[in-house]
GROMACS .gro file of C-alpha atoms in nm:
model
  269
    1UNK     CA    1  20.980  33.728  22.609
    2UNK     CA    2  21.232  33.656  22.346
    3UNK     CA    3  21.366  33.792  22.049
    4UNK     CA    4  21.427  33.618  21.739
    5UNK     CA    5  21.524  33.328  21.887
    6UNK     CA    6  21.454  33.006  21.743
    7UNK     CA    7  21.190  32.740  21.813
    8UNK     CA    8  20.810  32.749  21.966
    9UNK     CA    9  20.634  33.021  22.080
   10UNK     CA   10  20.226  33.150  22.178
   11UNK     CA   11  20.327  33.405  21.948
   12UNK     CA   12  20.574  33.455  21.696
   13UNK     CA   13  20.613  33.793  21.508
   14UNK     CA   14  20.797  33.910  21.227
   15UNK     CA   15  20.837  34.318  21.152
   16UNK     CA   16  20.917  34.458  20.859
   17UNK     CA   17  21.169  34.825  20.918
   18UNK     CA   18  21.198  34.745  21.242
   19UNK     CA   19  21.562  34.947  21.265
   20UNK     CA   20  21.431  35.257  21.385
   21UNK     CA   21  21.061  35.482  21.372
   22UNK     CA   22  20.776  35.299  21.409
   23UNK     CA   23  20.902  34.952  21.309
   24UNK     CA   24  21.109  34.950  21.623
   25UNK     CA   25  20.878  35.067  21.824
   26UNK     CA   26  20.617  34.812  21.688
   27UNK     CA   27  20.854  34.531  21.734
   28UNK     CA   28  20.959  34.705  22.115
   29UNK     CA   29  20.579  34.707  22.211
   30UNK     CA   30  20.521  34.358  22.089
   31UNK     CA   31  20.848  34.203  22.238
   32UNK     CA   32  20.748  34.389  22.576
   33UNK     CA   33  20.370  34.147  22.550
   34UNK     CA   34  20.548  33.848  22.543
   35UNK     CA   35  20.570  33.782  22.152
   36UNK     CA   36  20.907  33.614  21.989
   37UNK     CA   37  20.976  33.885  21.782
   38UNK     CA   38  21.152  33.800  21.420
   39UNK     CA   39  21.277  34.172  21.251
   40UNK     CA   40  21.365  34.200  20.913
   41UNK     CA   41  21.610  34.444  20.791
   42UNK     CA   42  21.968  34.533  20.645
   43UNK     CA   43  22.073  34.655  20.993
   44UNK     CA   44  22.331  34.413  21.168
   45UNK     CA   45  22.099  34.443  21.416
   46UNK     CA   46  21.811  34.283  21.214
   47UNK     CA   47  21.697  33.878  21.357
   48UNK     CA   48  21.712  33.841  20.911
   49UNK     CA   49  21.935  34.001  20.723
   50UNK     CA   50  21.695  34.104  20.406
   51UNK     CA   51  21.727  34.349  20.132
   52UNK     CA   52  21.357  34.451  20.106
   53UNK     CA   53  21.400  34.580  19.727
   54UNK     CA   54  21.522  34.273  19.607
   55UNK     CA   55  21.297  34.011  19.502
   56UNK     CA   56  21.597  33.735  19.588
   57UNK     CA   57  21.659  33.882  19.914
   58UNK     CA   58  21.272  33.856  20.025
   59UNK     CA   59  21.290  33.506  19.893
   60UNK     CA   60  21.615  33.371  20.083
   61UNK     CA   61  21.452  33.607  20.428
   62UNK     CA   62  21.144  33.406  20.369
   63UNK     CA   63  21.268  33.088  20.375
   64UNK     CA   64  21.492  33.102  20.655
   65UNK     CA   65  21.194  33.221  20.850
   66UNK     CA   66  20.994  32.943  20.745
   67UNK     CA   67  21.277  32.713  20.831
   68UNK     CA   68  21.320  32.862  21.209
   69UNK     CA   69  20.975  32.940  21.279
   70UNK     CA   70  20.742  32.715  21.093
   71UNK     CA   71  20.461  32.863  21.277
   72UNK     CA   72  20.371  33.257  21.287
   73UNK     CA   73  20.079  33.446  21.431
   74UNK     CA   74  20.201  33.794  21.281
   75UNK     CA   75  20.293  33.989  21.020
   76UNK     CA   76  20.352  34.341  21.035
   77UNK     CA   77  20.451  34.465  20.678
   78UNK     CA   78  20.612  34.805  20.790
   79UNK     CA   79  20.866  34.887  20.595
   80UNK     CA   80  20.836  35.164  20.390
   81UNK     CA   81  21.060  35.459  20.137
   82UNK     CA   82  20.987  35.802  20.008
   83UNK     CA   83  21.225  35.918  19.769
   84UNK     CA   84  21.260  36.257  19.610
   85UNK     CA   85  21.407  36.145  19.317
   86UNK     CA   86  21.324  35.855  19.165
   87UNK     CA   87  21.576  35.553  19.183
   88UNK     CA   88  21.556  35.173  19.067
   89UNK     CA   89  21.609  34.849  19.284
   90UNK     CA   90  21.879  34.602  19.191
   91UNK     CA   91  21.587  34.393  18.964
   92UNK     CA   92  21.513  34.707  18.786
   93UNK     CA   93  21.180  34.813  18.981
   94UNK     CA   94  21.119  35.176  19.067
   95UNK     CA   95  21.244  35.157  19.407
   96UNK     CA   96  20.886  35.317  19.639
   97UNK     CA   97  20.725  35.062  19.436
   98UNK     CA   98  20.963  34.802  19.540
   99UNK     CA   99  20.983  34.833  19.871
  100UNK     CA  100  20.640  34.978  20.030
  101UNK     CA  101  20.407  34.728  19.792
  102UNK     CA  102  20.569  34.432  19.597
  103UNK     CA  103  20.757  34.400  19.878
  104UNK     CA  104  20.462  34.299  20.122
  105UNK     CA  105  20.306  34.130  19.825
  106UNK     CA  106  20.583  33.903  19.752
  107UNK     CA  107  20.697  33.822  20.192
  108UNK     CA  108  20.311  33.803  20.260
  109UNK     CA  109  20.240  33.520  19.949
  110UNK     CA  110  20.580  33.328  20.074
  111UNK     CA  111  20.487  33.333  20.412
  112UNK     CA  112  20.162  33.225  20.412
  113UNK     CA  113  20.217  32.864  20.445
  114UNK     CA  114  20.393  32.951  20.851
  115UNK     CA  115  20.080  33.190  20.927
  116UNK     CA  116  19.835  32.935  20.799
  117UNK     CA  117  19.981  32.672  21.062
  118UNK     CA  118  19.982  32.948  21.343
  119UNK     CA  119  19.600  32.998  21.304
  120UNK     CA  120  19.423  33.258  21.433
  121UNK     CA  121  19.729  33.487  21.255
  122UNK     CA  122  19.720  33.817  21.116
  123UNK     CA  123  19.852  34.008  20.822
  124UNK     CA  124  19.852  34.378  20.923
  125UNK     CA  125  19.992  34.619  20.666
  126UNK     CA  126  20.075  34.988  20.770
  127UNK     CA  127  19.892  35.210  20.524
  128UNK     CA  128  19.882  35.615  20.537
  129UNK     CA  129  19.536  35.803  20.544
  130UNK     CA  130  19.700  36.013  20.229
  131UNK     CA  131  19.621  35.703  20.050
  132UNK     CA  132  19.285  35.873  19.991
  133UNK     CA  133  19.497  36.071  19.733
  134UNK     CA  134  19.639  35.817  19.603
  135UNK     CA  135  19.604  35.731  19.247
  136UNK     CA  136  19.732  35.372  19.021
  137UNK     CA  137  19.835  35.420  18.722
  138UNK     CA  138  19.829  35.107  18.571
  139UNK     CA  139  19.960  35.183  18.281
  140UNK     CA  140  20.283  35.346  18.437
  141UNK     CA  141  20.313  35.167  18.747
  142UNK     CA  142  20.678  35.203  18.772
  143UNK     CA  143  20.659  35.595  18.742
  144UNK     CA  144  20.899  35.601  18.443
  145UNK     CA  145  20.737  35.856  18.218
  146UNK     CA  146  20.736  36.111  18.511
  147UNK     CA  147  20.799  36.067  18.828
  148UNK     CA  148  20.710  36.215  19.096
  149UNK     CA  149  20.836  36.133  19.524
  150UNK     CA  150  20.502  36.235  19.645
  151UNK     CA  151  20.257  36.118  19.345
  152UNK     CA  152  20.468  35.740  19.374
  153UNK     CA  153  20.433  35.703  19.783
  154UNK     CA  154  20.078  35.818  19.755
  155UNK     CA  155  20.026  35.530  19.489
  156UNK     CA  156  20.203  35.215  19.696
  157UNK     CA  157  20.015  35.312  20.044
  158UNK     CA  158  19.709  35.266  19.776
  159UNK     CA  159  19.852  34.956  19.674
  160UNK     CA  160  19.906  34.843  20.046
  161UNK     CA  161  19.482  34.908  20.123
  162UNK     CA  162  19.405  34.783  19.797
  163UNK     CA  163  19.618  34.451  19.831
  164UNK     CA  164  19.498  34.379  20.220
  165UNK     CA  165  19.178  34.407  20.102
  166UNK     CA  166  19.210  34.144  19.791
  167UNK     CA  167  19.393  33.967  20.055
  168UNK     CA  168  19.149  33.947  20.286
  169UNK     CA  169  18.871  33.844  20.048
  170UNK     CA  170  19.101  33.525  19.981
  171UNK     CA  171  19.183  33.430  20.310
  172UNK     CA  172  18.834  33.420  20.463
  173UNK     CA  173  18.750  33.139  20.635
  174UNK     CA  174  19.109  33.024  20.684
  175UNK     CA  175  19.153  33.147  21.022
  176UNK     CA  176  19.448  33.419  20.856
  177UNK     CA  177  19.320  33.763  20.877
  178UNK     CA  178  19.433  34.075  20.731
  179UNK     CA  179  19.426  34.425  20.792
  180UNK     CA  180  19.558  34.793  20.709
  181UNK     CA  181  19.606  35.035  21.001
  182UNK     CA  182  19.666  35.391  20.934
  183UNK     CA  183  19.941  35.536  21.210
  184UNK     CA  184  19.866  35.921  21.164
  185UNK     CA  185  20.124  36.148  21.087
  186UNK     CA  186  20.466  36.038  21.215
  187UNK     CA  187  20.803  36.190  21.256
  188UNK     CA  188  21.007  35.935  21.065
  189UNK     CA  189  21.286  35.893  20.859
  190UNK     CA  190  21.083  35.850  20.563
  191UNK     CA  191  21.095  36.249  20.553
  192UNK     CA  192  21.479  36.325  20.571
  193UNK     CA  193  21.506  36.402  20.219
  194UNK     CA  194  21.334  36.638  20.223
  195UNK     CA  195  21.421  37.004  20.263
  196UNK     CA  196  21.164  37.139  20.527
  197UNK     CA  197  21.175  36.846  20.736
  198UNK     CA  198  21.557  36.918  20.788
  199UNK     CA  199  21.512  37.287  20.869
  200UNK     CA  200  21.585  37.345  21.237
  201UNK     CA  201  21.363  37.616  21.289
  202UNK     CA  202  21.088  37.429  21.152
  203UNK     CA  203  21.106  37.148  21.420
  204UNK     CA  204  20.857  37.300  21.689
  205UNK     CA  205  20.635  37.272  21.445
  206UNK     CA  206  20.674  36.942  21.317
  207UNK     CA  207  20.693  36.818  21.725
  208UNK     CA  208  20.374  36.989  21.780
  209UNK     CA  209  20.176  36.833  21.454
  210UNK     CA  210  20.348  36.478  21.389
  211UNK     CA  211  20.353  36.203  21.666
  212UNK     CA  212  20.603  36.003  21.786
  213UNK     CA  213  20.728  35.683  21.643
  214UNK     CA  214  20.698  35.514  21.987
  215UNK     CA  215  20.284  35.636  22.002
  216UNK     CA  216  20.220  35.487  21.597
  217UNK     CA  217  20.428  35.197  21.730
  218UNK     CA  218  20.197  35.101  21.981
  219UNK     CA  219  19.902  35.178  21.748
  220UNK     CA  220  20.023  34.910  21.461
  221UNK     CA  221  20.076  34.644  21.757
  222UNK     CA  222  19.720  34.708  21.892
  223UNK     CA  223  19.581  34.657  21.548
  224UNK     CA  224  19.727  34.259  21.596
  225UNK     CA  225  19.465  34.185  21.819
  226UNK     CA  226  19.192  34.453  21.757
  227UNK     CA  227  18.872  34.386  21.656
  228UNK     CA  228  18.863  34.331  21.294
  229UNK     CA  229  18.677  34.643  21.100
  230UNK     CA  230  18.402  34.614  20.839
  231UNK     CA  231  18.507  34.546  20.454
  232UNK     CA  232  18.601  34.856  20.294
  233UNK     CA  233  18.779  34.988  20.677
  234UNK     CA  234  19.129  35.017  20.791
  235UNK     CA  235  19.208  35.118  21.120
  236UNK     CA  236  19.393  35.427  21.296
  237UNK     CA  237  19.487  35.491  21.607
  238UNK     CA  238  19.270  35.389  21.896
  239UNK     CA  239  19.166  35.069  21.674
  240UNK     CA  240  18.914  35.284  21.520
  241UNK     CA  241  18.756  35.199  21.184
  242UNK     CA  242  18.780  35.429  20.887
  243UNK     CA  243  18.653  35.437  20.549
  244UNK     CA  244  18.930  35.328  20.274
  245UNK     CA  245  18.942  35.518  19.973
  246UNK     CA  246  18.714  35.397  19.712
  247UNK     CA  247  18.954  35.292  19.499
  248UNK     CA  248  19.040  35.024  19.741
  249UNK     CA  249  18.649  34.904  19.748
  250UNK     CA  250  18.655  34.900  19.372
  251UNK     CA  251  18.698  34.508  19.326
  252UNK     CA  252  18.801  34.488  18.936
  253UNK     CA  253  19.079  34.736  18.982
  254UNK     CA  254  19.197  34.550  19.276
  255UNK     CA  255  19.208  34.190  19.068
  256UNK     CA  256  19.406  34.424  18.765
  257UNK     CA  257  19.665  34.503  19.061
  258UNK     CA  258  19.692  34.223  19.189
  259UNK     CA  259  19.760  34.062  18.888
  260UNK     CA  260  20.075  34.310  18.780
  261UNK     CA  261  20.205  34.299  19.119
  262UNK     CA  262  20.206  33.898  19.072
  263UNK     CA  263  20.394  33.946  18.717
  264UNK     CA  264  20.659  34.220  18.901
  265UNK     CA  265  20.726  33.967  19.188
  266UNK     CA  266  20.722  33.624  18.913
  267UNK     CA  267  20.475  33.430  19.120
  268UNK     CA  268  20.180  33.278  19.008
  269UNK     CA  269  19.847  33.360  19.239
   0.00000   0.00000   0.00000
C-alpha cells in the first residue's frame, strides 16, 4: 500500500474531502486494500493541495495529477458544503454550488483522459437520498434571489445524480463507469453550523440516528467495485440499488444541466 506516492500502481485513487468524515475514512478503507491513494484537499495534509471552489485551483490539482499519475482507476468525488448562509467562491459562484457539483463536473471532465488509460475505472460520486427533495432551478441556479442552506444542498446532491447519470450515458462502452452511492445519514462536519447539531444534550440522539463516518466510508469504497446498478439506480449502503429521483431519469433536464454547468466551469462538452 502507498499513499500518494508517485509512479505505477494496480490501482490508483484520488478522494475528494478526504481531511476528515467520510472522505478520510473512504481514502483509509481504500489505502488499507492496497490502492495508491491520491487526496485532494486544502489540508497540509492533503497528497494535492486544491481549493475545491476555485475553478483555477481544480485546474492546476488536475494537472499535476495527470502529470504524476497518468493512469487512474478511481474517482471518488466526495467533497461536499452546507452553508447556512449563503456565501460566494473566489470566481463569484454561490459557494454549495461550487463545491458539491461544478466541482465534480469540472475534476471529473479534466481527469478523464488518466481514467480512460486506467480502464476498467470508475467515477463514483457521493450523493444524499434527500436528493429526492431536491429541486433545479434553472433559472436561479446560483440561489441569488433567495437563498436558502437547505433548499441549495438539496439542489447540488440533485445535480451530483443527475450529472453521474448524463455521465454515464456518455461513457458507455469506454470501459469508464460511473456511479452515485448514497451513504445514509452521517455525523459530519457538513452539520456544524448548525444550531441543533451543536447542542450537547442533543448528541445521544444524533449517535443513536446518524452513522459513523468510518461505516459511510467503507460504504463509498465498496461502491468502487460493486456491481454496477440498473439506469435510473444509485447505490446505498450494502451496494444496494435504489431508485433515483425522477428528476435524475428525466433526460432533457439533465442535457439543460449539463449544459449550464459546462458554461459555469468554461469548458466546452
Amino acid at each position: 500500500m502507498s499513499e500518494g506516492s508517485s509512479g505505477s500502481s494496480t490501482y490508483v485513487c484520488v478522494v475528494t474531502g478526504a481531511s476528515r468524515g467520510i472522505g478520510q475514512a473512504a481514502a483509509a478503507e481504500l489505502a488499507r486494500r492496497g490502492a495508491t491513494v491520491v487526496t485532494l484537499g486544502r489540508d497540509a495534509g492533503s497528497t494535492i493541495r486544491c481549493d475545491l471552489s476555485s475553478l483555477t485551483s481544480i485546474r492546476s490539482a488536475a494537472a499535476e495529477i495527470r502529470e504524476r499519475w497518468p493512469r487512474i482507476q478511481l474517482l471518488v468525488n466526495n467533497a461536499g458544503v452546507q452553508h447556512v448562509r449563503r456565501k460566494v467562491s473566489a470566481d463569484g459562484i454561490e459557494a454549495t454550488l461550487a463545491v458539491n457539483h461544478l466541482a465534480p463536473f469540472l475534476l471529473t471532465h479534466l481527469l478523464l483522459p488518466a481514467l480512460r488509460a486506467g480502464v476498467p475505472a470508475r467515477v463514483v460520486t457521493v450523493s444524499s437520498s434527500l436528493a429526492r427533495w431536491g429541486r433545479i432551478d434553472l433559472d436561479d441556479l446560483q440561489s441569488a434571489r433567495r437563498y436558502n442552506g437547505t433548499r441549495a444542498y438539496l439542489q447540488s446532491k440533485l445535480a451530483n445524480i443527475m450529472f453521474t447519470a448524463s455521465l454515464a450515458e456518455r461513457l458507455a462502452g469506454t470501459g469508464v463507469t460511473a456511479v452515485c452511492v448514497y451513504p445514509g445519514l452521517v455525523a459530519t462536519d457538513l452539520l456544524r453550523e448548525r444550531w441543533w447539531w451543536r447542542a450537547r444534550w442533543l448528541r445521544p440522539l444524533w449517535r443513536a440516528l446518524f452513522l459513523s463516518p468510518n461505516d459511510a466510508g467503507r460504504a463509498v469504497a465498496d461502491s468502487a467495485t460493486a456491481t454496477l446498478p440498473s439506469e435510473g439506480y444509485c447505490l446505498t449502503l450494502g451496494g444496494r440499488p435504489v431508485r433515483t429521483p425522477r428528476a435524475a431519469r428525466d433526460g432533457a433536464a439533465r442535457q439543460r444541466l449539463w449544459d449550464a454547468s459546462a458554461r459555469l466551469v468554461g469548458v466546452d462538452l
